[in-house]
mmCIF file of C-alpha atoms in Angstrom:
data_model
loop_
_atom_site.group_PDB
_atom_site.id
_atom_site.type_symbol
_atom_site.label_atom_id
_atom_site.label_comp_id
_atom_site.label_asym_id
_atom_site.label_seq_id
_atom_site.Cartn_x
_atom_site.Cartn_y
_atom_site.Cartn_z
ATOM 1 C CA MET A 1 -21.231 -40.800 21.357
ATOM 2 C CA ARG A 2 -19.675 -44.107 20.551
ATOM 3 C CA PHE A 3 -21.988 -47.079 20.940
ATOM 4 C CA GLU A 4 -19.358 -48.795 23.146
ATOM 5 C CA ASP A 5 -19.453 -45.877 25.615
ATOM 6 C CA VAL A 6 -23.192 -46.271 26.160
ATOM 7 C CA PHE A 7 -23.448 -50.070 25.939
ATOM 8 C CA PRO A 8 -19.966 -51.449 26.755
ATOM 9 C CA ASN A 9 -21.344 -54.985 27.042
ATOM 10 C CA GLY A 10 -23.691 -54.658 24.057
ATOM 11 C CA CYS A 11 -27.471 -54.777 23.913
ATOM 12 C CA ASN A 12 -30.168 -57.081 22.591
ATOM 13 C CA LEU A 13 -33.197 -55.910 20.633
ATOM 14 C CA VAL A 14 -36.513 -56.802 22.238
ATOM 15 C CA PRO A 15 -38.519 -58.684 19.547
ATOM 16 C CA ASP A 16 -41.213 -56.739 17.669
ATOM 17 C CA SER A 17 -40.382 -53.506 19.514
ATOM 18 C CA ILE A 18 -39.531 -51.219 16.567
ATOM 19 C CA VAL A 19 -42.544 -48.892 16.245
ATOM 20 C CA GLU A 20 -43.257 -45.381 15.058
ATOM 21 C CA ALA A 21 -42.978 -42.871 17.912
ATOM 22 C CA GLN A 22 -46.092 -40.768 18.552
ATOM 23 C CA ASP A 23 -46.516 -37.147 19.676
ATOM 24 C CA TYR A 24 -49.525 -36.211 21.761
ATOM 25 C CA ASP A 25 -51.255 -32.860 21.298
ATOM 26 C CA GLU A 26 -52.879 -31.681 24.560
ATOM 27 C CA LYS A 27 -55.226 -29.287 22.716
ATOM 28 C CA THR A 28 -56.685 -31.788 20.266
ATOM 29 C CA LYS A 29 -56.125 -34.910 22.418
ATOM 30 C CA ARG A 30 -54.770 -36.658 19.293
ATOM 31 C CA ARG A 31 -51.638 -38.616 18.584
ATOM 32 C CA THR A 32 -49.638 -38.073 15.382
ATOM 33 C CA PRO A 33 -46.394 -39.612 14.075
ATOM 34 C CA ALA A 34 -43.383 -37.943 15.723
ATOM 35 C CA ILE A 35 -41.175 -35.821 13.456
ATOM 36 C CA ASP A 36 -37.609 -34.844 14.389
ATOM 37 C CA LYS A 37 -37.480 -31.044 14.709
ATOM 38 C CA VAL A 38 -33.945 -30.782 13.291
ATOM 39 C CA THR A 39 -34.040 -33.160 10.316
ATOM 40 C CA GLY A 40 -37.763 -33.348 9.524
ATOM 41 C CA LEU A 41 -37.488 -37.163 9.470
ATOM 42 C CA ARG A 42 -39.817 -39.579 11.230
ATOM 43 C CA VAL A 43 -38.957 -40.860 14.668
ATOM 44 C CA TYR A 44 -39.145 -44.570 15.466
ATOM 45 C CA GLN A 45 -38.363 -46.265 18.740
ATOM 46 C CA CYS A 46 -37.272 -49.677 19.904
ATOM 47 C CA ARG A 47 -36.622 -51.376 23.214
ATOM 48 C CA VAL A 48 -33.284 -52.970 24.011
ATOM 49 C CA MET A 49 -31.845 -54.957 26.904
ATOM 50 C CA ASP A 50 -28.554 -53.571 28.206
ATOM 51 C CA MET A 51 -26.182 -56.505 28.774
ATOM 52 C CA ASP A 52 -24.191 -54.756 31.542
ATOM 53 C CA PRO A 53 -23.586 -57.388 34.278
ATOM 54 C CA GLU A 54 -23.606 -54.652 36.946
ATOM 55 C CA LEU A 55 -27.331 -54.151 36.371
ATOM 56 C CA THR A 56 -28.187 -57.335 38.262
ATOM 57 C CA GLY A 57 -31.478 -56.819 40.060
ATOM 58 C CA ARG A 58 -32.278 -53.586 38.167
ATOM 59 C CA SER A 59 -34.133 -52.952 34.947
ATOM 60 C CA ARG A 60 -32.005 -53.643 31.853
ATOM 61 C CA GLU A 61 -34.601 -52.371 29.379
ATOM 62 C CA THR A 62 -34.276 -48.958 27.771
ATOM 63 C CA THR A 63 -35.723 -47.250 24.728
ATOM 64 C CA VAL A 64 -33.711 -45.898 21.791
ATOM 65 C CA LYS A 65 -35.314 -43.503 19.340
ATOM 66 C CA ILE A 66 -34.181 -43.834 15.711
ATOM 67 C CA ILE A 67 -34.434 -40.898 13.331
ATOM 68 C CA ALA A 68 -34.939 -42.309 9.825
ATOM 69 C CA PRO A 69 -36.822 -41.692 6.567
ATOM 70 C CA VAL A 70 -38.427 -45.180 6.715
ATOM 71 C CA GLN A 71 -39.116 -47.618 9.542
ATOM 72 C CA PRO A 72 -35.911 -49.489 10.466
ATOM 73 C CA VAL A 73 -35.920 -53.263 10.396
ATOM 74 C CA PRO A 74 -33.971 -55.628 12.664
ATOM 75 C CA PRO A 75 -30.624 -56.529 11.098
ATOM 76 C CA THR A 76 -31.155 -60.325 11.195
ATOM 77 C CA GLY A 77 -34.752 -60.748 12.361
ATOM 78 C CA GLN A 78 -33.710 -63.207 15.085
ATOM 79 C CA PRO A 79 -35.359 -62.960 18.542
ATOM 80 C CA PHE A 80 -33.289 -60.935 21.035
ATOM 81 C CA GLU A 81 -30.575 -60.335 18.454
ATOM 82 C CA LEU A 82 -27.468 -58.336 19.331
ATOM 83 C CA VAL A 83 -27.599 -54.890 17.750
ATOM 84 C CA GLU A 84 -25.608 -51.669 17.634
ATOM 85 C CA PHE A 85 -26.670 -48.113 16.918
ATOM 86 C CA GLU A 86 -24.995 -45.588 14.647
ATOM 87 C CA GLY A 87 -25.137 -41.848 15.216
ATOM 88 C CA LEU A 88 -25.918 -42.322 18.899
ATOM 89 C CA THR A 89 -26.634 -39.250 21.034
ATOM 90 C CA VAL A 90 -27.460 -39.037 24.714
ATOM 91 C CA THR A 91 -29.569 -36.143 26.004
ATOM 92 C CA PRO A 92 -29.794 -35.651 29.789
ATOM 93 C CA TYR A 93 -32.889 -34.012 31.277
ATOM 94 C CA VAL A 94 -34.797 -33.696 34.571
ATOM 95 C CA ASN A 95 -37.972 -35.795 34.557
ATOM 96 C CA ASP A 96 -41.367 -34.819 36.017
ATOM 97 C CA ARG A 97 -40.328 -36.224 39.417
ATOM 98 C CA GLY A 98 -37.274 -33.950 39.540
ATOM 99 C CA ARG A 99 -34.853 -36.820 38.913
ATOM 100 C CA MET A 100 -32.039 -36.918 36.377
ATOM 101 C CA ALA A 101 -32.861 -39.016 33.302
ATOM 102 C CA TYR A 102 -31.642 -39.304 29.714
ATOM 103 C CA SER A 103 -32.897 -40.135 26.245
ATOM 104 C CA LEU A 104 -31.058 -42.110 23.578
ATOM 105 C CA ARG A 105 -31.323 -41.271 19.855
ATOM 106 C CA ALA A 106 -29.646 -42.878 16.876
ATOM 107 C CA THR A 107 -29.614 -42.644 13.093
ATOM 108 C CA ALA A 108 -29.526 -46.383 12.400
ATOM 109 C CA ILE A 109 -29.782 -49.853 13.949
ATOM 110 C CA VAL A 110 -27.170 -52.338 12.623
ATOM 111 C CA LYS A 111 -25.580 -55.749 13.216
ATOM 112 C CA PRO A 112 -22.721 -55.593 15.757
ATOM 113 C CA HIS A 113 -19.396 -54.738 14.172
ATOM 114 C CA GLY A 114 -17.463 -56.984 16.539
ATOM 115 C CA ILE A 115 -19.001 -59.246 19.125
ATOM 116 C CA LYS A 116 -16.985 -59.292 22.331
ATOM 117 C CA GLN A 117 -16.713 -62.711 23.885
ATOM 118 C CA ALA A 118 -15.164 -63.647 27.191
ATOM 119 C CA PRO A 119 -12.096 -65.944 27.002
ATOM 120 C CA ALA A 120 -12.876 -69.649 27.350
ATOM 121 C CA ALA A 121 -12.565 -71.007 30.868
ATOM 122 C CA GLY A 122 -8.978 -71.984 31.698
ATOM 123 C CA LYS A 123 -7.581 -70.210 28.659
ATOM 124 C CA ASP A 124 -5.453 -67.086 28.763
ATOM 125 C CA ALA A 125 -6.556 -64.165 26.678
ATOM 126 C CA ALA A 126 -4.056 -63.391 23.899
#
């Protein structure tokens, strides 16, 4: 999917939230680094804040898993920086409470290609 279809108002990276995802083995009760079943690459995850103004009063935070050979780093390193994701996929599923949910996966985290800004007050948009 296109990034703009999932986050039309952009998203901000939660500081220090890029970590290696872990799988849990019920038999051994141990955690191990998650590996993508299709590519064989490691799985990392980060938390982002969805900037959709219609989310007022609801949680804006969501997790995006990033499939990559090495741990991704924030594009600029600034707190709550705007980011975009490349190779974004959305997978719907039914959670353990019987409710519809979805997971987000990407192949890279990057600086925004074009930051959308609202027109200045009193000015007409060109």
